[in-house]
Amino acid sequence: METIGDRRKTSQHSKILVLFGTRPEAIKLAPIISELKKIPNFQTIVVSSSQHTDLLKPFLEIFEIKTDFDLEVMTANQTPNQVLARTIESLDNILETEKPDLILVQGDTTTTLAGALAGFNRQIVVGHIEAGLRSGDINSPFPEEMNRRMVSRVATLHFAATVENRQNLLKEYIPENQIFVTGNTIIDSLRQIRRKYMPSQSIQNVINQTNSFKRILLTTHRRESFGTAMRENLEVLRKFVEDRKDTCLIFPVHLNPNVQNLTKEILADCERVFLLKPLDYVDFLYVMENAWLIVSDSGGVQEEAPSMGKPVLVLRENTERPEAIMCGIAKLVGGNPRVLAQLLSDNYLAQTWINSVKQVQNPFGDGKSAKRIANILKAISSSGNT
Ligand code: UDP
């Protein structure tokens, strides 16, 4: 079996192509791009597939990411297969001309899988950031769980956020010397953005307007939640807020038409329900900071919540981030809307859990993950030079 050592001899890792296409990938890769750019012998090529376009743009601006290539793969109602095919094809042209030594991909999106496969087929070393997350169910999250498993098969360098993630990789026979536990770079981004920027006036107005309410922050957009599950969850939340006049719901609505249409149908014109456009990172973190409770099917939100000391009800059957449950910040709702109703009502009556998570230590990272990853790449590169 090939080892990193074998690869080191053939590659200096001096030209690094960083690929992303969605909002969470940009958030998590931004601090790595910035660290890599500080290393004199490294040339960093930044490529966006633009799997997301409107959602992604404000994040590129806030993190000051300049893309060298934009694959522009986004079309209306695209399927994962179309994104995969178009990304591989366009990226392949760039690999042909740029000949990078290493491709860095992040997480579990279709762009991530495309980058890993495109790199592998050209015998370029693939580094996987946020490696080793496993829900145990290939259909949930869909298609992300399978994407991340397939990326693990073709990657050579696996940057795991936690020791649990490392364990998952070891169970799948990934060689120990190819796994690096670094923490998750989302914490680097969160800290940096909170230090650097003020929230917009419009989001401050929403927070001022809702000062006397317990704010529930909702995000939901996962493919496996579409349809009945999402409908019933939105109905439960509407009823909860309707019945308790000291609560309100703040919902930045994802641009996916499946989410938009249901939201309009169930939540439009409800009292104390604030339907917002997707927020930029500064404003989203500000709402999080001011939330009473978060209800979400997002992965990144589970990672951020401990740093904000905010409890999360996870709108999913399982989580590939069991650390969030173990540290006490998150509870799984499962597929049953009655459980959501019960959890909302129980925590409204007794604040024990909500108060208990205010000082939780974040199990996902300490804000120094990007530097760790850059240093590992530097060390690998210089050992290849010798
Ligand atoms: N987020 C944001 N604005 C929003 C909703 C979410 O900035 O209106 C951020 C959130 O802080 C988290 C990330 O987007 O870091 C989560 O993205 P998403 O839910 O799309 O993906 P996932 O984390 O589930 O992969």
Short mmCIF file of N, CA and C in Angstrom, two decimals, residues 50-52 73-83 86 223:
data_model
loop_
_atom_site.label_atom_id
_atom_site.label_comp_id
_atom_site.label_asym_id
_atom_site.label_seq_id
_atom_site.Cartn_x
_atom_site.Cartn_y
_atom_site.Cartn_z
N SER A 50 -18.43 27.19 -7.50
CA SER A 50 -19.70 27.93 -7.45
C SER A 50 -20.90 26.99 -7.49
N GLN A 51 -20.80 25.89 -6.75
CA GLN A 51 -21.98 25.02 -6.57
C GLN A 51 -23.09 25.85 -5.94
N HIS A 52 -22.73 26.73 -5.00
CA HIS A 52 -23.61 27.82 -4.55
C HIS A 52 -23.10 29.08 -5.22
N VAL A 73 -20.37 26.20 -12.08
CA VAL A 73 -21.15 24.99 -12.44
C VAL A 73 -22.64 25.10 -12.09
N MET A 74 -23.00 26.13 -11.34
CA MET A 74 -24.38 26.24 -10.86
C MET A 74 -25.38 26.50 -12.00
N THR A 75 -26.42 25.66 -12.06
CA THR A 75 -27.55 25.96 -12.94
C THR A 75 -28.82 25.72 -12.13
N ALA A 76 -29.95 26.16 -12.63
CA ALA A 76 -31.20 25.98 -11.87
C ALA A 76 -31.52 24.49 -11.76
N ASN A 77 -31.99 24.09 -10.60
CA ASN A 77 -32.43 22.71 -10.34
C ASN A 77 -31.41 21.64 -10.71
N GLN A 78 -30.15 21.93 -10.48
CA GLN A 78 -29.10 20.97 -10.83
C GLN A 78 -29.16 19.74 -9.90
N THR A 79 -28.79 18.60 -10.44
CA THR A 79 -28.73 17.39 -9.62
C THR A 79 -27.28 17.21 -9.16
N PRO A 80 -27.08 16.42 -8.08
CA PRO A 80 -25.70 16.15 -7.66
C PRO A 80 -24.86 15.57 -8.80
N ASN A 81 -25.46 14.71 -9.63
CA ASN A 81 -24.69 14.12 -10.73
C ASN A 81 -24.20 15.18 -11.73
N GLN A 82 -25.07 16.16 -11.99
CA GLN A 82 -24.66 17.21 -12.93
C GLN A 82 -23.53 18.05 -12.33
N VAL A 83 -23.65 18.38 -11.04
CA VAL A 83 -22.59 19.17 -10.39
C VAL A 83 -21.28 18.38 -10.42
N ARG A 86 -19.87 18.19 -14.08
CA ARG A 86 -19.36 19.48 -14.58
C ARG A 86 -18.12 19.92 -13.81
N ARG A 223 -31.38 18.11 2.33
CA ARG A 223 -32.15 17.37 1.34
C ARG A 223 -33.07 16.33 1.98
#
